[in-house]
CSV table of C-alpha atoms in Angstrom, one decimal:
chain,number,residue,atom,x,y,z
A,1,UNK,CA,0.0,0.0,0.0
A,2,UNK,CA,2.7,2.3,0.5
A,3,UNK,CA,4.4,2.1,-2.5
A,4,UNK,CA,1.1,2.9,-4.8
A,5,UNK,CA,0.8,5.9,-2.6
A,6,UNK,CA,4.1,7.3,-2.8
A,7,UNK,CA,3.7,6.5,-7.1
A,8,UNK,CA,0.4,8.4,-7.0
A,9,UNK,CA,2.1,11.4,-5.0
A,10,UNK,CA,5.1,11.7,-7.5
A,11,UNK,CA,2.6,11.6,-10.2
A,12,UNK,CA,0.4,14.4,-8.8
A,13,UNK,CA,4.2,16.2,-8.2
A,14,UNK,CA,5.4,16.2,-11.5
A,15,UNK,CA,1.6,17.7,-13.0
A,16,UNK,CA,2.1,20.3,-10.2
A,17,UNK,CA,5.6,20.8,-11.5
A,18,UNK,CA,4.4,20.9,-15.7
A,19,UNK,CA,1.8,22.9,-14.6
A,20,UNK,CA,3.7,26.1,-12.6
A,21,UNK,CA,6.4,25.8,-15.6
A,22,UNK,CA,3.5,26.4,-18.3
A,23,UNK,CA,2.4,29.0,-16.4
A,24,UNK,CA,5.6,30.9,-16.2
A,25,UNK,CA,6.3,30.7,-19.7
A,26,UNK,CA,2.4,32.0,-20.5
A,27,UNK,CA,3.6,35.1,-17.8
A,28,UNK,CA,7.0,35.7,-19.6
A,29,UNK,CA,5.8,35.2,-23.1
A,30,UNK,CA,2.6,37.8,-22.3
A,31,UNK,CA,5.6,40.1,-20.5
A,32,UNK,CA,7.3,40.0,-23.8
A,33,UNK,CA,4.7,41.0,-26.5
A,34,UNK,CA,3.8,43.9,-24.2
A,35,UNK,CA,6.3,45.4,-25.7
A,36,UNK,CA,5.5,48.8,-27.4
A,37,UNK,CA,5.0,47.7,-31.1
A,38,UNK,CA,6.9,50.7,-32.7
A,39,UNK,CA,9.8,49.2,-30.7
A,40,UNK,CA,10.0,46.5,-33.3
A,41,UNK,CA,11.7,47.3,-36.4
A,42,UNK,CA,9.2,46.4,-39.5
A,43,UNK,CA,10.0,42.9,-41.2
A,44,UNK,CA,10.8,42.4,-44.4
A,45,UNK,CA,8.8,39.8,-46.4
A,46,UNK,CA,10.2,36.2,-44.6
A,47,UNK,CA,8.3,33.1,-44.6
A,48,UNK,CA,7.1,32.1,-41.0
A,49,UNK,CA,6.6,34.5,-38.2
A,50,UNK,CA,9.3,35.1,-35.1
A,51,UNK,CA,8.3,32.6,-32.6
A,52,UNK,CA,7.1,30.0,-34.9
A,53,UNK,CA,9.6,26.7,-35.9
A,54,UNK,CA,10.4,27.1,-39.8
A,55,UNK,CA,10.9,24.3,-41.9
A,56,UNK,CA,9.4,21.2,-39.5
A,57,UNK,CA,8.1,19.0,-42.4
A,58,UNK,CA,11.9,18.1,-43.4
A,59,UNK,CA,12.2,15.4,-40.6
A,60,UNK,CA,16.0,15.0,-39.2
A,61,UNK,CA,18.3,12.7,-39.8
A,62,UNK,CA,19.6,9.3,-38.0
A,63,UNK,CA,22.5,10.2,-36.2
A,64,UNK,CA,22.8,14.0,-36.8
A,65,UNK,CA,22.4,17.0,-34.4
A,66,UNK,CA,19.4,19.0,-35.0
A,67,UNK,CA,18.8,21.6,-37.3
A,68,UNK,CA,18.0,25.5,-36.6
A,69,UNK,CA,14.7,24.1,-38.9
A,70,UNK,CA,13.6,21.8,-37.3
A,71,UNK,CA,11.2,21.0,-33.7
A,72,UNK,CA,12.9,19.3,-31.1
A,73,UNK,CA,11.8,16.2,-29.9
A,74,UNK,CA,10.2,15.9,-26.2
A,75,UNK,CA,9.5,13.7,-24.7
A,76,UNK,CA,6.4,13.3,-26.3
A,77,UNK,CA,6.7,13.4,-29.9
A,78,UNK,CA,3.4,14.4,-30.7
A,79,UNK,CA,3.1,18.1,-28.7
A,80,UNK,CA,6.5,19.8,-29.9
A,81,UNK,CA,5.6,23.0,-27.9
A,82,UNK,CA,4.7,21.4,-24.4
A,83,UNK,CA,7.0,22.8,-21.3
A,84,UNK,CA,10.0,20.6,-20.4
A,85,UNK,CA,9.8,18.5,-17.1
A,86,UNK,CA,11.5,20.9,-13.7
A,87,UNK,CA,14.2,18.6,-13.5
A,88,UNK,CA,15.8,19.2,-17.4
A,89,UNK,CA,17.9,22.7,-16.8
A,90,UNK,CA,18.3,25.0,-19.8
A,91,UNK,CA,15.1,23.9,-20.8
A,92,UNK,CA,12.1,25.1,-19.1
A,93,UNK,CA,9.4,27.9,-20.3
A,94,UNK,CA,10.7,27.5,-23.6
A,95,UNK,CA,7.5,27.3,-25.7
A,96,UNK,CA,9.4,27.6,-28.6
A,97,UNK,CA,11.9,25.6,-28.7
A,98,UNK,CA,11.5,23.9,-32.3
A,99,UNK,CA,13.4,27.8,-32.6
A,100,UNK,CA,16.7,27.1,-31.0
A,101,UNK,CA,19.7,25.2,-33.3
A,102,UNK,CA,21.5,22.8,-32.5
A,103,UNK,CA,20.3,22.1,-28.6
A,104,UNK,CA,23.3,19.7,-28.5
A,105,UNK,CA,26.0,22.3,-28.6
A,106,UNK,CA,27.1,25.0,-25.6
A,107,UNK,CA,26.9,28.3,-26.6
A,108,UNK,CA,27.6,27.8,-30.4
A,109,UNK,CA,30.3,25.1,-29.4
A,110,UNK,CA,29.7,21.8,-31.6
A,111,UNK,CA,29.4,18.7,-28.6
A,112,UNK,CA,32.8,17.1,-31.1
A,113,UNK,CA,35.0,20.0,-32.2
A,114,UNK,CA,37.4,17.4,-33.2
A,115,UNK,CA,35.4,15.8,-35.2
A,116,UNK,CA,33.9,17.7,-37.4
A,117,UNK,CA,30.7,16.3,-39.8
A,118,UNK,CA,31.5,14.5,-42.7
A,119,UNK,CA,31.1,16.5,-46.1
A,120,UNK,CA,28.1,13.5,-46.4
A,121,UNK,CA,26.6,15.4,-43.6
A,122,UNK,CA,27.0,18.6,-44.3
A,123,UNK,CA,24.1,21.1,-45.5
A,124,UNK,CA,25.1,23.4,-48.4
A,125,UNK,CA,23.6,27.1,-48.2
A,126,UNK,CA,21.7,26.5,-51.6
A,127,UNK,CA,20.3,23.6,-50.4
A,128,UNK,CA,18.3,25.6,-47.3
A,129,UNK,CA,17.0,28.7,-49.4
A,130,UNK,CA,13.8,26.6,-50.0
A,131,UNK,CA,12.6,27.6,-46.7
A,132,UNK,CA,13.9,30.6,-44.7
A,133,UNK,CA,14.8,31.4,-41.0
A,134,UNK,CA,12.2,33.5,-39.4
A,135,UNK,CA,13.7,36.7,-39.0
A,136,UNK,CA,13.0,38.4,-35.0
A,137,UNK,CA,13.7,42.0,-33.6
A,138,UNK,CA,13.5,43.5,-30.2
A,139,UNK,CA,10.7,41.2,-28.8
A,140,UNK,CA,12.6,37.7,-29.4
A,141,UNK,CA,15.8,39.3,-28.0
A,142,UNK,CA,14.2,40.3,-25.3
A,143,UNK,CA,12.7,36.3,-24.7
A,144,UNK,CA,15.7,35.0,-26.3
A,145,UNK,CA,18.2,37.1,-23.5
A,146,UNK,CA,15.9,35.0,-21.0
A,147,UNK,CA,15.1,31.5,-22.1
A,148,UNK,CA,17.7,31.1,-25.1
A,149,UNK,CA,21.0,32.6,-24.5
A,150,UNK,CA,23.1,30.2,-26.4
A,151,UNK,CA,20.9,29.3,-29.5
A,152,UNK,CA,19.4,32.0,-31.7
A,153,UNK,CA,17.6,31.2,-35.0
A,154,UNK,CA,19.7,30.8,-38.6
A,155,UNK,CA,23.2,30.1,-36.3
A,156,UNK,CA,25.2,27.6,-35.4
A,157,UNK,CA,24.3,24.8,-38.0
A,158,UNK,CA,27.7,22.9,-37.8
A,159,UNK,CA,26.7,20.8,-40.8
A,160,UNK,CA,26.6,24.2,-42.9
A,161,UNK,CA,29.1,23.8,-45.7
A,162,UNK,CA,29.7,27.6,-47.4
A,163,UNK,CA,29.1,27.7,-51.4
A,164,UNK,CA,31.4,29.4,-53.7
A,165,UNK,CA,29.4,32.5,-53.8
A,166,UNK,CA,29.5,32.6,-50.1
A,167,UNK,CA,32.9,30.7,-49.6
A,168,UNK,CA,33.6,32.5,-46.0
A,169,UNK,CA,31.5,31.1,-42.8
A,170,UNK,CA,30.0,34.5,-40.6
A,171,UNK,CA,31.1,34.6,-36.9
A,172,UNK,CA,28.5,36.9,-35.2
A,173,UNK,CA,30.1,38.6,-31.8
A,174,UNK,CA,27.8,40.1,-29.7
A,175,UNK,CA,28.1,43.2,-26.9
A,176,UNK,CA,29.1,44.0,-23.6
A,177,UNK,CA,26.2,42.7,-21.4
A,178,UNK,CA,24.1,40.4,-23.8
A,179,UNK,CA,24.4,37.1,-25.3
A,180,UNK,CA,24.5,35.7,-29.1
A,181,UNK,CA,20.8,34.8,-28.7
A,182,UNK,CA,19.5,38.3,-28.0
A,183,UNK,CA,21.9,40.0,-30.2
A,184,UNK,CA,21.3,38.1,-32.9
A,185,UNK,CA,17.7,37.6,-33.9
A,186,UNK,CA,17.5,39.6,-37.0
A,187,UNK,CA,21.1,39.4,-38.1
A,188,UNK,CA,21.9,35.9,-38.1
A,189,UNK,CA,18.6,34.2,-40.3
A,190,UNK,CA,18.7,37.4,-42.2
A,191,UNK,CA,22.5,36.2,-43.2
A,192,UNK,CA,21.4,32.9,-42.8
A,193,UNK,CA,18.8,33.2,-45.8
A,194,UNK,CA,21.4,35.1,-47.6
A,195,UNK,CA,23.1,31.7,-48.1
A,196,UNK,CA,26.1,32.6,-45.7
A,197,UNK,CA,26.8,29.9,-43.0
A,198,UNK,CA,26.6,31.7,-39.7
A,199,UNK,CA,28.1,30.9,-36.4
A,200,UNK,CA,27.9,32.7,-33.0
A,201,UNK,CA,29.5,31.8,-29.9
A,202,UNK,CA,29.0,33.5,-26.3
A,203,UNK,CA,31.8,35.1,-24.4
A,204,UNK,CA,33.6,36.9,-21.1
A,205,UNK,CA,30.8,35.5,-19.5
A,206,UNK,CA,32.2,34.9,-15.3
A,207,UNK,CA,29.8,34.3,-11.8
A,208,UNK,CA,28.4,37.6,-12.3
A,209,UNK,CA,27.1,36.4,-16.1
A,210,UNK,CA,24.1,34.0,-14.7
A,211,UNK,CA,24.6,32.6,-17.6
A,212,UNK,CA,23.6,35.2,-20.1
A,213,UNK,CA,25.6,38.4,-19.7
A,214,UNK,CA,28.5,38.4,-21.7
A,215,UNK,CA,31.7,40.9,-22.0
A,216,UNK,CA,32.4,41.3,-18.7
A,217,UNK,CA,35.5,38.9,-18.6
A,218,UNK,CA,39.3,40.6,-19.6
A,219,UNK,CA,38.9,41.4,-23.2
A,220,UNK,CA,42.0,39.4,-23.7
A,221,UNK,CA,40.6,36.3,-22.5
A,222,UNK,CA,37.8,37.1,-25.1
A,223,UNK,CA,39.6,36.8,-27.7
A,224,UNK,CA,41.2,33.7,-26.8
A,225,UNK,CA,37.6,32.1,-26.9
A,226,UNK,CA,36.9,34.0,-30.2
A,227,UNK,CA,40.0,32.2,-31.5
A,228,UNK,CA,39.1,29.2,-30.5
A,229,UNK,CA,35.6,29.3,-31.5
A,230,UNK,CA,37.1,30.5,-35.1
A,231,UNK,CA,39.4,27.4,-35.4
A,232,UNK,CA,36.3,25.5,-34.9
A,233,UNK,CA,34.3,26.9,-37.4
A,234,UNK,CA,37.1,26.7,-40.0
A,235,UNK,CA,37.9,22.7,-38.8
A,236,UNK,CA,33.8,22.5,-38.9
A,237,UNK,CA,33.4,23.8,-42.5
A,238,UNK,CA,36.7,23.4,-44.4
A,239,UNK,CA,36.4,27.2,-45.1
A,240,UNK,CA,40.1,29.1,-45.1
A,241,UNK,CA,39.1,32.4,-43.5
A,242,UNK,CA,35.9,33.2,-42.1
A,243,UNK,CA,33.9,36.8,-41.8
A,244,UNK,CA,33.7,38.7,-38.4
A,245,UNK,CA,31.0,41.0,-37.4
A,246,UNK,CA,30.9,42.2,-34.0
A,247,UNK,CA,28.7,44.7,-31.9
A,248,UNK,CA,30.1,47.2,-29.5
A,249,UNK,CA,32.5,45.4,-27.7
A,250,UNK,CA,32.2,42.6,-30.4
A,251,UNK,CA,33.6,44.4,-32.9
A,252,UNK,CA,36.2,46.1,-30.9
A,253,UNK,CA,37.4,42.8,-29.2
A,254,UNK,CA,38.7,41.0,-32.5
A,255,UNK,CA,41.1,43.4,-32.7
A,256,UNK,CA,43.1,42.0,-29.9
A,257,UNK,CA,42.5,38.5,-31.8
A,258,UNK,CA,43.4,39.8,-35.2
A,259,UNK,CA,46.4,41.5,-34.0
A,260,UNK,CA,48.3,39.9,-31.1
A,261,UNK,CA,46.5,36.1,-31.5
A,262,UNK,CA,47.6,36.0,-35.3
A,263,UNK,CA,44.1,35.6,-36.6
A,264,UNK,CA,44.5,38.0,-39.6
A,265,UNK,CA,45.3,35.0,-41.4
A,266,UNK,CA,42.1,33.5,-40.7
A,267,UNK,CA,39.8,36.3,-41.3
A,268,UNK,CA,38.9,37.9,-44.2
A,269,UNK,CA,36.0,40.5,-43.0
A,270,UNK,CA,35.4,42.3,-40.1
A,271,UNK,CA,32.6,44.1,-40.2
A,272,UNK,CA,31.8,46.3,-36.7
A,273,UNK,CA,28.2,47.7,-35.8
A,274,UNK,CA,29.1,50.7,-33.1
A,275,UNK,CA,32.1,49.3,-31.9
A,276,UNK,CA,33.9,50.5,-29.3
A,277,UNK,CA,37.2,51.1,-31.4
A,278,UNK,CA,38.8,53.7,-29.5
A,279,UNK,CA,37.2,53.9,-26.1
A,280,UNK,CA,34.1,55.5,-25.0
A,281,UNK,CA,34.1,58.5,-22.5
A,282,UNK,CA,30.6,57.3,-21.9
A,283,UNK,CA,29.0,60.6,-22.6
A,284,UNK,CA,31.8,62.6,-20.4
A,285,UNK,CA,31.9,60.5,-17.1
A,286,UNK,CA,35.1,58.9,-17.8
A,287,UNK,CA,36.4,62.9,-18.0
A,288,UNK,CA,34.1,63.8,-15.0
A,289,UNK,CA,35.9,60.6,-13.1
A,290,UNK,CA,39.4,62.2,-13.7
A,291,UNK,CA,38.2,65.8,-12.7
A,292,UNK,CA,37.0,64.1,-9.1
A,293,UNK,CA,40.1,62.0,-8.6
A,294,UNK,CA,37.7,58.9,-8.6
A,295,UNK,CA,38.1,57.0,-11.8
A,296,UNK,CA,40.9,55.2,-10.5
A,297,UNK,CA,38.6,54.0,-7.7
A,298,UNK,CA,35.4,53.3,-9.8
A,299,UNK,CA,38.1,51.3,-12.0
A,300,UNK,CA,40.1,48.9,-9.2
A,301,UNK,CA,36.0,48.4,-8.2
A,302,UNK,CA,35.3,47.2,-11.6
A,303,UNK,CA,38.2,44.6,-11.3
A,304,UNK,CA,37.8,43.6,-8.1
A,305,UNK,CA,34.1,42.7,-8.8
A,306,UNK,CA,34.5,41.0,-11.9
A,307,UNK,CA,34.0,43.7,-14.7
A,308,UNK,CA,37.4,44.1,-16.2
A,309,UNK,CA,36.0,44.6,-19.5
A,310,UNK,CA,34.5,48.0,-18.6
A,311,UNK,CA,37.3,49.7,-17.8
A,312,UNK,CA,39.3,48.2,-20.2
A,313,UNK,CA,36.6,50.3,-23.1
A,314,UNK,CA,37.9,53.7,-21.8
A,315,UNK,CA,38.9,56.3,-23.5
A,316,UNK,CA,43.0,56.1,-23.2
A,317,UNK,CA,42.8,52.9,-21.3
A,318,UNK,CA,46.1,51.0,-20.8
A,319,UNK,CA,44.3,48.2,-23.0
A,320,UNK,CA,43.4,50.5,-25.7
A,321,UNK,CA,47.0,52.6,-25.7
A,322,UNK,CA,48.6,49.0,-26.6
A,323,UNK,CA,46.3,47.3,-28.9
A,324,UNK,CA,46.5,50.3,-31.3
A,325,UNK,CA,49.9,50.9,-30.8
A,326,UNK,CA,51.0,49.6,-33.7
A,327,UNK,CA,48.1,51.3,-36.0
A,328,UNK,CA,44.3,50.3,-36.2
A,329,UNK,CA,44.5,47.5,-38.9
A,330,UNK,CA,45.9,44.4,-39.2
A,331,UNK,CA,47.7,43.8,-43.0
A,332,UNK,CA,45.4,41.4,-45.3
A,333,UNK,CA,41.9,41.8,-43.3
A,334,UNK,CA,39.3,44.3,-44.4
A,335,UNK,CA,37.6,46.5,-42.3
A,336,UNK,CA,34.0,48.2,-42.5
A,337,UNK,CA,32.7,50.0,-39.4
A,338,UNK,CA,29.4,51.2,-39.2
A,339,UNK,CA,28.1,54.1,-36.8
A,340,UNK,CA,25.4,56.3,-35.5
A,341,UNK,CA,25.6,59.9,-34.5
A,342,UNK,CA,23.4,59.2,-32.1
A,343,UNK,CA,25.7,56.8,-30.0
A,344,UNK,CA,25.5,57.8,-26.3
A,345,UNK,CA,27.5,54.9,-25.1
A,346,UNK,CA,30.4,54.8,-27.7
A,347,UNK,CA,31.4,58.7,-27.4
A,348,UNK,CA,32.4,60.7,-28.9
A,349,UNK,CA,30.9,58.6,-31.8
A,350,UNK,CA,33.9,59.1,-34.1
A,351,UNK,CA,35.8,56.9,-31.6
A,352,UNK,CA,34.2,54.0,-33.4
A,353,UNK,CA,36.2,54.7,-36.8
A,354,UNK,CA,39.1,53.0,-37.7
A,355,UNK,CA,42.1,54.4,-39.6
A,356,UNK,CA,43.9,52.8,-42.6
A,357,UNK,CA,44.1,52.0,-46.8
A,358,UNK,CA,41.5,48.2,-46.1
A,359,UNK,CA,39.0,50.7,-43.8
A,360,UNK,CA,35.3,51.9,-45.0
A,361,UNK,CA,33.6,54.2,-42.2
A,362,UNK,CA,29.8,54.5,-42.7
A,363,UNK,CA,27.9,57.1,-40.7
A,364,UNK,CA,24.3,56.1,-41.3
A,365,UNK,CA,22.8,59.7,-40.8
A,366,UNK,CA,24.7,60.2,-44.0
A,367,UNK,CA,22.5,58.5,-46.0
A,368,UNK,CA,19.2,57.9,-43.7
A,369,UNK,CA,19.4,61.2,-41.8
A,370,UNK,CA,16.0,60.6,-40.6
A,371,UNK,CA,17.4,57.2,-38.4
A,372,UNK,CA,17.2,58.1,-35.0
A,373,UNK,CA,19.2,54.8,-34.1
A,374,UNK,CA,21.0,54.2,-30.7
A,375,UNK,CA,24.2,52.9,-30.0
A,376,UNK,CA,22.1,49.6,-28.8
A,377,UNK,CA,19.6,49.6,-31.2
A,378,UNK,CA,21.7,49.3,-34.5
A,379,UNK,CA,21.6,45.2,-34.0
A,380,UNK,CA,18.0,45.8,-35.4
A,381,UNK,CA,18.3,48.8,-37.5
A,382,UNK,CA,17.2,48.5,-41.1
A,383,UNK,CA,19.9,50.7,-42.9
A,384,UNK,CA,23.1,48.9,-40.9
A,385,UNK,CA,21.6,44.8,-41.1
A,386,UNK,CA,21.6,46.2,-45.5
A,387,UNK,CA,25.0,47.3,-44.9
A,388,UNK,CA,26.5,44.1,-43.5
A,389,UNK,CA,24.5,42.2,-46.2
A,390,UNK,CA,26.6,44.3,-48.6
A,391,UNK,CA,29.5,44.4,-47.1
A,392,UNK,CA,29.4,40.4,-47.0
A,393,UNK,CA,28.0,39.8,-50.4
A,394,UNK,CA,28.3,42.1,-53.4
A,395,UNK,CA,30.4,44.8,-51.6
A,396,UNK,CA,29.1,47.4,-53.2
A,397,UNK,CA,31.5,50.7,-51.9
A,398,UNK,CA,28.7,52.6,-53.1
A,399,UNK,CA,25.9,51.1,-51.4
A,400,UNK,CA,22.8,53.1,-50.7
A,401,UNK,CA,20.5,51.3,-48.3
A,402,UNK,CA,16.6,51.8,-48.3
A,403,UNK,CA,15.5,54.2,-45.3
A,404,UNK,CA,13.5,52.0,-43.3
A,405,UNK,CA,13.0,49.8,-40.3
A,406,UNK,CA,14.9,52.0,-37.8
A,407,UNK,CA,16.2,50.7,-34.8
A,408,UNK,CA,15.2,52.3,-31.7
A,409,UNK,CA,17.1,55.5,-29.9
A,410,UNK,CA,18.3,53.5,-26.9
């Protein structure tokens, strides 16, 4: 008699437990798409809708890691959206999980980076154009920085093999204080059903992190996991070089890669979105700091408490003063940074521009002086995700991108 009652208790346990979990997700999800609806950018024309799997009636294959396309598999087949059980972490109030590539790796990492899939295995970009990523905005980064930091939609398909029109795999870097899922939910399908092979990995991520803050660890230490991740990638694909594009500190922290980790000979494009080149006097308190006698303070604070990274974006920081001593560029890579004037993290906003004969600066008022993007918002903004496409595809110096689907002023 006992043990029937103790079955019927854990039974009546684990419905408590589904239950609560569907409810949170129900409370986060409604949380989410109260967000103001000008604050998402308009979409262009993609099959499926953000939120919704793409691609599920291509079923996977035996003995092959699953695809950005396709559901998951519960544990029962039949309800692909139903709430994982309490006791399977990284999983729960995940509605839509049929999202989220590759659920085998860790942060972008492939479960075998030594053994990389056989060409057999291997998906080539032509061969995934029939049905396209959905393409997200601020809403699903929001989610995504919640319940998906390691998996974002169009990334990290390690069977990927690039084509000859897009023979360079994309490694997507994200910013100070986010992770590749948040930052990349309109860049990397929109690349993805571009026919490039994208990849994005998570990095300086320490106790303070909780798992989905990244950039806070010693840039240099960043770049040692960018180089790694890179190597990875290249072994992954059989690519020779791949492309870089980087936010804020994403596109600042390659530098240290490209110049003092030798990987100039491994990339071919780095492509920056507000980086945070030359420091940031964040809006004058880095200055203000000085004036007081306290920035040395405020600075052995952010080191003692785990935030290296922040002090090492200052304007004439030691960090900076040695990475560019030697000039901006590294020889053989090429360089396009693009930057709004209405940056009020990276300033002055000029900081951001690089100097030297491989560099293209693009101010975006220039040509869309109505875009009131932010130094944050350019991972959404209409004018820079056209510039990327360009400056990954045709490479047009010349390009003129349509004025539309600005990111927001934050």
């Amino acid at each position: 008699m006992e043990k029937p009652r103790r079955r019927t208790a854990l039974r009546a346990a684990r419905r408590s437990a589904v239950a609560i979990g569907t409810a949170l997700c129900l409370a986060t999800t409604a949380a989410i798409t109260a967000t103001p609806a000008h604050a998402t950018p308009p979409q262009h024309s993609q099959p499926g809708q953000p939120g919704q799997p793409s691609r599920a009636d291509q079923p996977s294959q035996p003995g092959q890691p699953n695809r950005t396309d396709q559901p998951n598999e519960p544990n029962q087949p039949n309800e692909p959206n139903q709430p994982s059980q309490p006791d399977q972490p990284g999983r729960a109030n995940q509605p839509n999980a049929a999202n989220e590539p590759n659920p085998a790796t860790h942060n972008g990492h492939p479960p075998h980076p030594n053994r990389p899939a056989s060409p057999a295995s291997r998906t080539s970009p032509a061969s995934r154009t029939a049905a396209a990523y959905p393409v997200g905005g601020l809403p699903e980064a929001v989610r995504n920085f919640l319940v998906s930091p390691g998996a974002v939609a169009g990334a990290n398909d390690w069977r990927c093999r690039p084509s000859a029109e897009r023979p360079y795999p994309v490694v997507l870097v994200h910013a100070t204080g986010v992770n590749l899922g948040a930052n990349w939910t309109r860049l990397a399908p929109t690349l993805a059903n571009a026919g490039h092979c994208v990849f994005a990995l998570n990095y300086g991520m320490n106790h303070l992190s909780l798992g989905r803050i990244g950039g806070l660890g010693d840039i240099r230490a960043s770049a040692g996991q960018l180089s790694a991740f890179v190597d990875r990638v290249l072994a992954a694909t059989g690519a020779r070089k791949v492309n870089l594009v980087g936010h804020s500190q994403g596109g600042m922290m390659p530098h240290y890669y490209l110049k003092r980790l030798h990987g100039a000979a491994k990339v071919h494009t780095l492509v920056a979105l507000s980086p945070s080149n030359h420091g940031t006097t964040l809006s004058g308190l880095t200055h203000l700091g000085e004036a007081l006698g306290v920035l040395g303070f405020v600075n052995d604070l952010f080191d003692f408490v785990g935030l290296p990274a922040l002090r090492q974006q200052e304007v004439n920081s030691r960090f900076q003063q040695d990475l560019y001593a030697d000039g901006d560029t590294a020889p053989g890579v090429r360089y396009v940074v693009l930057q709004t004037t209405k940056d009020a993290v990276v300033t002055p906003y000029a900081n951001a521009f690089l100097r030297g004969d491989a560099v293209r600066n693009v101010t975006i008022q220039d040509q869309c002086p109505a875009d009131p993007v932010g130094h944050v918002g350019m991972f959404v903004d209409g004018p820079a995700i056209q510039h990327v496409v360009n400056a990954l595809g045709p490479d047009d110096p010349h390009f003129q991108p349509t004025c539309r689907d600005y990111g927001p002023p934050l």
